[in-house]
Short mmCIF file of C-alpha atoms and ligand atoms in Angstrom, two decimals:
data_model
loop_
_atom_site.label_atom_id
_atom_site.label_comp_id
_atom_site.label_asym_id
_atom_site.label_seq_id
_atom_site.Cartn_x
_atom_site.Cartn_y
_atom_site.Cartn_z
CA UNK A 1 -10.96 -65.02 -9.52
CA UNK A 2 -13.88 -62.86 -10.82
CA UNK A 3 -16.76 -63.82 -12.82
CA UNK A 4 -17.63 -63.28 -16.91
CA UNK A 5 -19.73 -60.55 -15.73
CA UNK A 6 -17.96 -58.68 -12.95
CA UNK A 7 -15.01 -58.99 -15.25
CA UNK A 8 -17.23 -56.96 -18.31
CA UNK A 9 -18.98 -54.65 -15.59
CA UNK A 10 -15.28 -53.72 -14.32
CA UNK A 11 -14.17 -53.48 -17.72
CA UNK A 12 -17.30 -50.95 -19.02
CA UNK A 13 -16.66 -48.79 -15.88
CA UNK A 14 -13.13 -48.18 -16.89
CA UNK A 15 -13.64 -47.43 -20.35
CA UNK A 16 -13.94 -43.67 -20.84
CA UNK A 17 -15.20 -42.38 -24.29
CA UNK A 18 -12.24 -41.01 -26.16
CA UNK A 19 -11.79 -37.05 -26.55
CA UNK A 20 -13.94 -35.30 -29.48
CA UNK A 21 -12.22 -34.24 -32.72
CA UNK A 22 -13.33 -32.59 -36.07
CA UNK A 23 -13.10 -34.65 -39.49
CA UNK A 24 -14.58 -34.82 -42.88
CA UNK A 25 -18.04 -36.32 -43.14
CA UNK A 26 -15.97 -38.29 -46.07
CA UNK A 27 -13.54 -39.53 -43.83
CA UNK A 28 -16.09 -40.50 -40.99
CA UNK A 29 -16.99 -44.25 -41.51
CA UNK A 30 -16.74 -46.29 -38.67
CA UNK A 31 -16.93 -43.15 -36.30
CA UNK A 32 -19.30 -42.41 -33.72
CA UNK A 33 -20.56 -38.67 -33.28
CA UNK A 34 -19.48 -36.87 -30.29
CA UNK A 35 -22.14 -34.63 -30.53
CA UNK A 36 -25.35 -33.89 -31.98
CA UNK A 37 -25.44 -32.63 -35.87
CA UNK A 38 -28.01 -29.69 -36.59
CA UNK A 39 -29.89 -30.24 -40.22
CA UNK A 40 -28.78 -26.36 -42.02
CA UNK A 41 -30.80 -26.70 -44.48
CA UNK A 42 -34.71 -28.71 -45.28
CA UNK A 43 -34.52 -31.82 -47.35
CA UNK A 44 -35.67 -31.54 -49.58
CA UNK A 45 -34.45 -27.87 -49.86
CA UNK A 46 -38.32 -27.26 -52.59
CA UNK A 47 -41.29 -29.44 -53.17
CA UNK A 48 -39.77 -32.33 -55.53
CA UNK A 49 -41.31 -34.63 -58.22
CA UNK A 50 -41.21 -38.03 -57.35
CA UNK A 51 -41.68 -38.96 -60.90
CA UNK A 52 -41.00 -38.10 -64.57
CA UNK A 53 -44.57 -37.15 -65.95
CA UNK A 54 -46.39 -34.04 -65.32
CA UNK A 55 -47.36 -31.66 -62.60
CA UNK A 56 -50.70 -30.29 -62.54
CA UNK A 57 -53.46 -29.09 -60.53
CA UNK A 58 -55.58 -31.50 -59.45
CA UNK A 59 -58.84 -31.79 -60.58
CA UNK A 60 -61.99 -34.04 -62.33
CA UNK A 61 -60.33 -32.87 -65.84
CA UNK A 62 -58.40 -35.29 -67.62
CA UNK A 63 -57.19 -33.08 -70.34
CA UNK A 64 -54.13 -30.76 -69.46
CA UNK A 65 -52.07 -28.52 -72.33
CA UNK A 66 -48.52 -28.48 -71.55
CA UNK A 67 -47.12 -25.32 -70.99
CA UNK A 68 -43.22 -25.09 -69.74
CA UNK A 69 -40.79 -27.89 -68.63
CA UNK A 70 -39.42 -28.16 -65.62
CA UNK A 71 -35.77 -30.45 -65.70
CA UNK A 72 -34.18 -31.20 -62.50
CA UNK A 73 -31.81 -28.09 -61.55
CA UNK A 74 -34.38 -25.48 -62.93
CA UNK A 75 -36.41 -23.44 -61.31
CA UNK A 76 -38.99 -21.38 -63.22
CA UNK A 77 -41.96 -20.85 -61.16
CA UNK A 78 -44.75 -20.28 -63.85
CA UNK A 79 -48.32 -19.72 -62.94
CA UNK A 80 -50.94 -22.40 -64.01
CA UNK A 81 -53.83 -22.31 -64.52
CA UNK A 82 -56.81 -25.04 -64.16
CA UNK A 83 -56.42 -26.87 -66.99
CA UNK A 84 -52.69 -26.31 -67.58
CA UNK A 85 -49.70 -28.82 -66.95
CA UNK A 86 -45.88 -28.70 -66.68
CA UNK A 87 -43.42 -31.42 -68.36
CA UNK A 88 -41.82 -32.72 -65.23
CA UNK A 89 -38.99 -34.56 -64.28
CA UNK A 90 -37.66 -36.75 -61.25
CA UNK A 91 -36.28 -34.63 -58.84
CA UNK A 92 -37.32 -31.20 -60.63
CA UNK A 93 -38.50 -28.43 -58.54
CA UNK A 94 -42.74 -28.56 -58.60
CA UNK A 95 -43.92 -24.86 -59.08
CA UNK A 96 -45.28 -23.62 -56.03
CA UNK A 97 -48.78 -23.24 -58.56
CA UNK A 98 -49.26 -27.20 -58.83
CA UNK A 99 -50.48 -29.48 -56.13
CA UNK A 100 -49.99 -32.77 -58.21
CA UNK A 101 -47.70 -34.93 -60.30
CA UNK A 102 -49.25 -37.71 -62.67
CA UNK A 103 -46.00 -40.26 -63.96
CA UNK A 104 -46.01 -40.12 -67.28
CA UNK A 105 -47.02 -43.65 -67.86
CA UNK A 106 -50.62 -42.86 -67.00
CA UNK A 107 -50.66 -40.81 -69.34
CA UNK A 108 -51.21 -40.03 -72.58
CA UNK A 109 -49.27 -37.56 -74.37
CA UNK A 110 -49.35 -35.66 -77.36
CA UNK A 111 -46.95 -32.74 -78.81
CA UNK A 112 -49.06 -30.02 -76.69
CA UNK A 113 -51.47 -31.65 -74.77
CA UNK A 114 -52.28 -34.51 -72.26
CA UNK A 115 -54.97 -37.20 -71.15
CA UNK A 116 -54.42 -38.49 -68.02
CA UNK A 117 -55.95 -41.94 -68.06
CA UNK A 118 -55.31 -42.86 -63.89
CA UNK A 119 -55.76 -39.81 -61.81
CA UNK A 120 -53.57 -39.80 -59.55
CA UNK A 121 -54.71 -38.60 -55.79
CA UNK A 122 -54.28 -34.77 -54.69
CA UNK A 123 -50.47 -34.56 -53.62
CA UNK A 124 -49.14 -37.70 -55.50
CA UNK A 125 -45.78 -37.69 -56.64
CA UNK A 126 -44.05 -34.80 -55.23
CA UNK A 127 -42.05 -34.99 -51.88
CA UNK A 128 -42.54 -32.05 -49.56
CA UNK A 129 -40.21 -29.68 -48.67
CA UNK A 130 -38.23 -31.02 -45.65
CA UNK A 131 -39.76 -34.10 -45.95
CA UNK A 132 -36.88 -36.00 -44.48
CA UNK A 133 -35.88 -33.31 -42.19
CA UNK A 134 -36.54 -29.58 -41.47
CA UNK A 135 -33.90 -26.69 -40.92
CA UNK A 136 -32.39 -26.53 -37.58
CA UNK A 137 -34.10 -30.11 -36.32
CA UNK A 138 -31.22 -32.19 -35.26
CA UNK A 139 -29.98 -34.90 -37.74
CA UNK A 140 -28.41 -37.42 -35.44
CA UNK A 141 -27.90 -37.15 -32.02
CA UNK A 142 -24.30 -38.21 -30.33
CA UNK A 143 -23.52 -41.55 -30.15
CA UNK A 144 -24.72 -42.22 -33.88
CA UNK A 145 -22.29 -44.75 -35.87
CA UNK A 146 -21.12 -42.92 -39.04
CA UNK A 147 -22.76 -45.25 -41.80
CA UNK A 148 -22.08 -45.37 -45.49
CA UNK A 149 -26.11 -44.01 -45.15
CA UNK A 150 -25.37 -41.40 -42.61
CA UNK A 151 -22.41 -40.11 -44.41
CA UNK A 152 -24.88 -39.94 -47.44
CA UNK A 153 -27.61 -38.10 -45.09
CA UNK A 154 -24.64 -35.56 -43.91
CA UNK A 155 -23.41 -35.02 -47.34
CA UNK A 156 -26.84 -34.32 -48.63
CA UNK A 157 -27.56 -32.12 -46.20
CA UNK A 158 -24.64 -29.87 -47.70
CA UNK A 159 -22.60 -30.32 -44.15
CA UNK A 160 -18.39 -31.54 -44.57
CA UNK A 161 -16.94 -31.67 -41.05
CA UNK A 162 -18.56 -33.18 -37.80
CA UNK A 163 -17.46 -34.24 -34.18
CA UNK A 164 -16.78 -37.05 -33.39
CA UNK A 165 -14.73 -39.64 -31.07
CA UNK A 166 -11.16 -40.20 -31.19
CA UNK A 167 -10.17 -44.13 -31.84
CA UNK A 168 -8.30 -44.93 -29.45
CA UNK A 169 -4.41 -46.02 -30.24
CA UNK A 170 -4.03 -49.76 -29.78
CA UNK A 171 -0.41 -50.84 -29.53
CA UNK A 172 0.20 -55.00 -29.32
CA UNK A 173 3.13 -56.60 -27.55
CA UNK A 174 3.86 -60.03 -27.95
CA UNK A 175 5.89 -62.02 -25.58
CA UNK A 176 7.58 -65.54 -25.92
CA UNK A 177 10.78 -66.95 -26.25
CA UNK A 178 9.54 -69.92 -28.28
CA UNK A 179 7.93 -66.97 -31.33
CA UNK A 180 9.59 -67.14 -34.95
CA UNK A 181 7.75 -64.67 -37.46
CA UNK A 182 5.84 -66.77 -40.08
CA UNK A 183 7.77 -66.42 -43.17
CA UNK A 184 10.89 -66.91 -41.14
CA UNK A 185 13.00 -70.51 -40.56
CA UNK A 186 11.02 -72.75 -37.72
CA UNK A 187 13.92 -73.99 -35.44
CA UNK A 188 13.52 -76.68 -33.38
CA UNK A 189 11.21 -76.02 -30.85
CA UNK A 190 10.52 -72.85 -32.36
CA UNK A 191 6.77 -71.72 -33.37
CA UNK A 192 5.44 -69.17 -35.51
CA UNK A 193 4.03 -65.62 -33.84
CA UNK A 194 0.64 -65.72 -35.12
CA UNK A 195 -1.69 -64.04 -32.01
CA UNK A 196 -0.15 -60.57 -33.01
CA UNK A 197 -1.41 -60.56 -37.08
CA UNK A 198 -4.69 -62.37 -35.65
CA UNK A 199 -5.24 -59.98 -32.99
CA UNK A 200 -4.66 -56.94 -35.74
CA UNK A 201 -7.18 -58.57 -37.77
CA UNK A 202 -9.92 -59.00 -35.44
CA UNK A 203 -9.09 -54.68 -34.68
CA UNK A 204 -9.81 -54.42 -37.94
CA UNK A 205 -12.92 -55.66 -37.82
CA UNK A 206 -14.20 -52.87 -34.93
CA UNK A 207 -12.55 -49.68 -37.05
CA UNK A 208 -9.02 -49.82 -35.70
CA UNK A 209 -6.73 -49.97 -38.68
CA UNK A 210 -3.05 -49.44 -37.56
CA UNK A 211 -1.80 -51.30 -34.87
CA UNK A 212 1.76 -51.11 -33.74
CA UNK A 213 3.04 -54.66 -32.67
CA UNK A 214 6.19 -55.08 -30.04
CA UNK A 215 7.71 -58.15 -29.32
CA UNK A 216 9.88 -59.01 -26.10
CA UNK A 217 11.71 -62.15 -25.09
CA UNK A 218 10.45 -64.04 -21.76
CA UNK A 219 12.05 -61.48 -19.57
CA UNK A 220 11.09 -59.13 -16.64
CA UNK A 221 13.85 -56.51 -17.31
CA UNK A 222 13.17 -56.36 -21.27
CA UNK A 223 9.05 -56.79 -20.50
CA UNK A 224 9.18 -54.10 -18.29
CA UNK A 225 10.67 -51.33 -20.29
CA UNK A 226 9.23 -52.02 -23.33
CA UNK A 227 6.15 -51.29 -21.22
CA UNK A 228 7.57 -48.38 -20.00
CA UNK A 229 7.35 -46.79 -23.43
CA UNK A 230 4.27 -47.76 -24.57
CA UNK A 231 2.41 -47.51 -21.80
CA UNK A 232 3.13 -43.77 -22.52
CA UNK A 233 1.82 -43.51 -26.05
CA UNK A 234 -1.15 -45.59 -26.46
CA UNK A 235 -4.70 -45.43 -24.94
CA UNK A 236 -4.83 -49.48 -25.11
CA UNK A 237 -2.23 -51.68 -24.93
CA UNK A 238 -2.56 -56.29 -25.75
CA UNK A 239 -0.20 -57.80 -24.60
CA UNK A 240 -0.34 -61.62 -25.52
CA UNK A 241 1.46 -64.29 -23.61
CA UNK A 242 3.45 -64.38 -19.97
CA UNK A 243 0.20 -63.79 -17.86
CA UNK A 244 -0.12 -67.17 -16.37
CA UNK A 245 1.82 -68.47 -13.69
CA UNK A 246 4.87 -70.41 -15.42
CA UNK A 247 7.72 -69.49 -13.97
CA UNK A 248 8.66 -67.56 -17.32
CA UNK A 249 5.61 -65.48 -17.29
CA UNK A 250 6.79 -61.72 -16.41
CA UNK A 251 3.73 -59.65 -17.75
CA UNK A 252 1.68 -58.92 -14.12
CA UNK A 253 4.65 -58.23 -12.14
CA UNK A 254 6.27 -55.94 -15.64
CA UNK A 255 2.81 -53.93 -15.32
CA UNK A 256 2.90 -53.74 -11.82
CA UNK A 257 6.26 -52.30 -11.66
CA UNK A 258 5.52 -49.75 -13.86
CA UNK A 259 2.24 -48.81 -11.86
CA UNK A 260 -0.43 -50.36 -14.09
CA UNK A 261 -3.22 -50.54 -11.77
CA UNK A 262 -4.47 -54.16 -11.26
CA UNK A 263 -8.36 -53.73 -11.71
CA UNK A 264 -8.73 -57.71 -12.50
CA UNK A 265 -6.35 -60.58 -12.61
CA UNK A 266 -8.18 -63.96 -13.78
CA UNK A 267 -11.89 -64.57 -14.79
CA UNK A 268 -13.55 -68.03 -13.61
CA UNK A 269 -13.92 -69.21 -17.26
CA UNK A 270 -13.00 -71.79 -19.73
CA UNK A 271 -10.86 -70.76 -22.11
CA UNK A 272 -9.13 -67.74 -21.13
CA UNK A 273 -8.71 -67.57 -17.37
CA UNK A 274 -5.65 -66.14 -17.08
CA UNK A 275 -6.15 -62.48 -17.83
CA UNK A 276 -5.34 -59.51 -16.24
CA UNK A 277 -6.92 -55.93 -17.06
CA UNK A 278 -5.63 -52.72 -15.23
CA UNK A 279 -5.13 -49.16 -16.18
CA UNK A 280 -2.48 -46.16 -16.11
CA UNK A 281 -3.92 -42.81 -16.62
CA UNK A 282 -6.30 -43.25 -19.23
CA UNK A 283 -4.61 -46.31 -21.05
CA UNK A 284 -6.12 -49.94 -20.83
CA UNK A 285 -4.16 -52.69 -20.32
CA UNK A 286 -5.08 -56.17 -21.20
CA UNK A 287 -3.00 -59.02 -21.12
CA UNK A 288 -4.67 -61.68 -22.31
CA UNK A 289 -3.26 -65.74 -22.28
CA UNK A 290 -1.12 -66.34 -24.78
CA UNK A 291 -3.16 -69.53 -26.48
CA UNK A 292 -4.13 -68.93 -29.40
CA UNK A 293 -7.71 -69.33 -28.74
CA UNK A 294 -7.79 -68.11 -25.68
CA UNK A 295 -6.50 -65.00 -26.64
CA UNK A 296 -9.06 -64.31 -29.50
CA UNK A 297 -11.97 -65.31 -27.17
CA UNK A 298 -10.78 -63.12 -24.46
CA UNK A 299 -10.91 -60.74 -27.54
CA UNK A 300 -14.29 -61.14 -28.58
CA UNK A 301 -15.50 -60.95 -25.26
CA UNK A 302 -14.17 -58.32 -22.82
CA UNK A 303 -11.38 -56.07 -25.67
CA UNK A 304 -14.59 -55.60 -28.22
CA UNK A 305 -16.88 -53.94 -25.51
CA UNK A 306 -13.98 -51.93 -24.38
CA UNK A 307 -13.19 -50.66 -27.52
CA UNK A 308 -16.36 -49.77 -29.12
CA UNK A 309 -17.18 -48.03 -25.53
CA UNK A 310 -13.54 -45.24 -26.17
CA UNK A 311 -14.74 -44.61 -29.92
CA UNK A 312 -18.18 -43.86 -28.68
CA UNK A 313 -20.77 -46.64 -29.09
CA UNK A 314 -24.08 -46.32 -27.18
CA UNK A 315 -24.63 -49.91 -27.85
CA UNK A 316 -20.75 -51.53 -26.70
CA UNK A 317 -22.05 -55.45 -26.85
CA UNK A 318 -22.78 -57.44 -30.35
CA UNK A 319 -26.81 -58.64 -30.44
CA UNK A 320 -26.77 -62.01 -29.00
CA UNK A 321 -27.89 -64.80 -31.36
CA UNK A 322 -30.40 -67.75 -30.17
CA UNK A 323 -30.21 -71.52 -31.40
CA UNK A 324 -31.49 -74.62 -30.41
CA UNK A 325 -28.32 -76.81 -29.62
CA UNK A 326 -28.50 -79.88 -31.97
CA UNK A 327 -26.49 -82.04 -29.21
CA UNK A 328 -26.26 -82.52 -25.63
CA UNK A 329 -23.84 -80.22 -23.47
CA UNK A 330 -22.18 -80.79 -20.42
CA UNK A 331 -20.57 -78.39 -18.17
CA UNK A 332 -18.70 -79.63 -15.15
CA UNK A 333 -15.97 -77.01 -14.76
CA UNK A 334 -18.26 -74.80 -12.81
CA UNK A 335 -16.48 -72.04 -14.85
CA UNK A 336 -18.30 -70.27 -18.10
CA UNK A 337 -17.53 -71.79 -21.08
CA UNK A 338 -17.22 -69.85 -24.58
CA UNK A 339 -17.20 -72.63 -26.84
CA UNK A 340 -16.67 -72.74 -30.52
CA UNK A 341 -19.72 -73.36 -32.58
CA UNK A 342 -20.93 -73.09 -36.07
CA UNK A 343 -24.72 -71.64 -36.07
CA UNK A 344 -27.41 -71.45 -39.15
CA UNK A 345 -30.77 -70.24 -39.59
CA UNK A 346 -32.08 -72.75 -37.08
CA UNK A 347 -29.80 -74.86 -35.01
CA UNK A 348 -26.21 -74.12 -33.50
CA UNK A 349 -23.67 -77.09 -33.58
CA UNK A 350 -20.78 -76.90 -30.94
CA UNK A 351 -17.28 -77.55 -33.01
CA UNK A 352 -14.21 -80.27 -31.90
CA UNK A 353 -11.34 -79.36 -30.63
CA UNK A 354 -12.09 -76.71 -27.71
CA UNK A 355 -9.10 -76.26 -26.62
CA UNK A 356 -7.05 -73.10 -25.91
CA UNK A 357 -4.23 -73.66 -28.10
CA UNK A 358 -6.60 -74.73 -31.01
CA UNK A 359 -7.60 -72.36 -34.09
CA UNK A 360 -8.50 -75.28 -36.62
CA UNK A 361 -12.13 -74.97 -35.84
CA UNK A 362 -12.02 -71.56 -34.68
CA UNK A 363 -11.16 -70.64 -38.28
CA UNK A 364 -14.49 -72.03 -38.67
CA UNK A 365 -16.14 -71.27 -36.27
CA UNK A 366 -18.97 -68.15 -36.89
CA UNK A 367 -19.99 -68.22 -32.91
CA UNK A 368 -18.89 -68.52 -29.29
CA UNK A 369 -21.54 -70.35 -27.87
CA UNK A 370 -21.94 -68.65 -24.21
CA UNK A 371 -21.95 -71.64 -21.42
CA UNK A 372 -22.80 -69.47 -17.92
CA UNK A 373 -21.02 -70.90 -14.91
CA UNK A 374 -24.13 -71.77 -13.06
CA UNK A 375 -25.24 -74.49 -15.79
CA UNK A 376 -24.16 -77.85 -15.93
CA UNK A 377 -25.85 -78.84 -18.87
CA UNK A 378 -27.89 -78.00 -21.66
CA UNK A 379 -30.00 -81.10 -23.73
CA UNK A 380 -30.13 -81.25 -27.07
CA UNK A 381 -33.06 -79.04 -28.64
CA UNK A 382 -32.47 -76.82 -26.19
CA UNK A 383 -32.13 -73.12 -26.38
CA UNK A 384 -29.04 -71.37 -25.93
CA UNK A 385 -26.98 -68.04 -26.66
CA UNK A 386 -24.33 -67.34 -29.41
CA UNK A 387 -21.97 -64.36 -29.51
CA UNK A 388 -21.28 -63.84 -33.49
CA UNK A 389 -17.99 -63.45 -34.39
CA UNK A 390 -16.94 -62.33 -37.71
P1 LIG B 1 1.80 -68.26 -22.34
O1 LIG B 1 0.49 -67.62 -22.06
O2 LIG B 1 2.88 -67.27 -22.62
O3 LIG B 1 2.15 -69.23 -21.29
O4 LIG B 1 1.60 -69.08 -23.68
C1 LIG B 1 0.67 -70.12 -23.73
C2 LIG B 1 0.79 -70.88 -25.03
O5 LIG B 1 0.51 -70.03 -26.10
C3 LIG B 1 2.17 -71.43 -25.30
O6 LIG B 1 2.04 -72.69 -25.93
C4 LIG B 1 2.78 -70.44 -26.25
O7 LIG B 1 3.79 -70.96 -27.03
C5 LIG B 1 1.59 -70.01 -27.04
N1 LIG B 1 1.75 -68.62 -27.52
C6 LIG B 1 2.08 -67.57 -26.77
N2 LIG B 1 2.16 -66.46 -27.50
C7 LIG B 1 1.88 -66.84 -28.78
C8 LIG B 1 1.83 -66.14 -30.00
N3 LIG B 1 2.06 -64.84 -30.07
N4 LIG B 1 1.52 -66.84 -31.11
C9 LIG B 1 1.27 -68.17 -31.04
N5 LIG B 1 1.31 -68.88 -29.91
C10 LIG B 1 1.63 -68.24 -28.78
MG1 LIG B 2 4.85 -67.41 -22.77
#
């Protein structure tokens, strides 16, 4: 049995970034960059106006005639002179003669003429040429998260295709001979399959969309060819259930026959001991316990890292949240405890029902509250770390 953090240290070690692949900057969100993107162009491309109102050259004058317009689009490049202004508009291109924009309400317009009643200060109002970024400087470097902003930045920037990361192919198999499909009849000590729809929810929620799910019957034989298959076509396979030591439980000795490499079988934690991770080739296997909660936990905290570490993430762990318990704590397992909890802007409240097979308060739970093995108790008012969970 391995610890919480031997267990994640294996885990990052294993986790190779996926390979790089071209897409459309519109189709990017929830990527991460495989490489560095090169700015083509300045931004902005010509000195802009900041401001409807009036471009100028700035002096102690207050009165300016108005001699051209400039919209946004144009670009007429008239010569001013001292006591000469342009009609300008927000995003217009400032001729190269002017130094200043005044917004028009400081002003005071008539058909022809102005009086500007605030000065503005030398420069106001007009946003340099590559004020955000110059030609040929480099955007975003690799490892950069493809945000609804950063598509924005890329798109402005005139560029349509970048690198970036694969995402990885996540297959599920579910195992169990007690598993009806909700919607279906319950028979007598029947229960519904519900890790495999809440396991393809919670992949939603780090980028990875489709998710094949498999299901197999308590069996070696059946276990270990269905394996066989998708072992061969996905970079990570879940498999949920059969990884403890019932006498039903077929998953370690399935993966071991078809020569899944056993990097980790059980962590020294409470929920979720019983997990094995290996690998075969560059697929990653985790089998995680078949409880409910357990299995979601186990998600949270080793599948998430793993994950985000293929598709590219510099940053593979969520930021840690700190609370001030609002109860006592005990911990006599001597294992780490991951316990459901309910946080707000001050205090962090630790939920009923902890056990494995329980979801009521997980469903609302917004925190794993993070227990270390070493600690045997925390007191109420007392500090302590939160993993969010969404
Ligand atoms: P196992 O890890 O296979 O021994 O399963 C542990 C417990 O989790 C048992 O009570 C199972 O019935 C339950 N369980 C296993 N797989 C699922 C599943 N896919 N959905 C809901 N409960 C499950
Ligand atoms: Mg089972």
């Amino acid at each position: 049995m391995i610890k919480v953090e031997e267990a994640l240290t294996i885990i990052e070690a294993n986790s190779a970034k996926m390979p790089a692949q071209q897409i459309a900057v519109s189709k990017a969100l929830g990527y991460v960059l495989a490489e560095k993107v090169i700015s083509p162009i300045h931004m902005p491309p010509f000195r802009q106006s900041a401001m409807d109102g009036y471009a100028f050259i700035h002096s102690i004058k207050h009165q300016y005639d108005i001699v051209s317009t400039s919209q946004a689009g144009d670009h007429s490049n008239l010569k001013l002179n001292a006591n000469e202004a342009v009609r300008i508009f927000t995003g217009a291109f400032v001729p190269d003669a002017a130094d200043t924009v005044v917004m028009q309400e400081h002003v005071i317009a008539n058909k022809n003429s102005i009086l500007i009643a605030a000065m503005p200060a030398k420069s106001a109002n007009i946003r340099p040429k590559g004020e955000q970024i110059a030609k040929d400087d480099i955007v975003f470097e690799a490892g950069t998260l493809m945000t609804p902003a950063a598509i924005g930045f890329l798109a402005s920037l005139g560029i349509t295709e970048i690198k970036v990361h694969k995402k990885p192919k996540v297959a599920i198999l579910v195992t169990g001979n007690e598993l009806v499909k909700p919607g279906e009849k319950l028979k007598k000590g029947k229960i519904y399959e519900s890790n495999s729809v809440m396991l393809q929810a919670a992949l939603e929620t780090i980028g990875i969309k489709k998710t094949k799910v498999y299901s197999v019957k308590d069996n070696l034989k059946a276990t270990k060819k269905a394996l066989k298959s998708i072992l061969k076509k996905y970079d990570i396979v879940l498999i949920s259930g059969g990884i403890s030591v019932g006498d039903y439980d077929f998953v370690k000795e399935a993966l071991l026959q078809n020569d899944v490499k056993e990097l980790f079988y059980k962590i020294n934690q409470k929920p979720g001991k019983p997990m094995f991770f290996g690998s075969k080739n560059e697929t990653l296997v985790f089998a995680l316990p078949g409880n409910p909660a357990s299995s979601l936990t186990n998600f949270y905290i080793y599948v998430v890292p793993a994950i985000k570490s293929r598709i590219g993430f510099l940053e593979i762990h969520k930021t840690k949240v700190i609370r001030k318990l609002n109860s006592d704590l005990k911990n006599n397992t001597g294992k780490t405890l991951f316990l459901k909890a309910k946080y707000n802007e001050t205090h962090v409240e630790v939920l009923d029902s902890q056990s494995s097979a329980m979801l009521n308060t997980f469903a609302v739970a917004n925190s794993l509250l993070i227990v270390p093995e070493g600690i045997e108790e925390y007191k109420k008012g007392q500090l302590v770390t939160l993993l969010p969970i969404d």
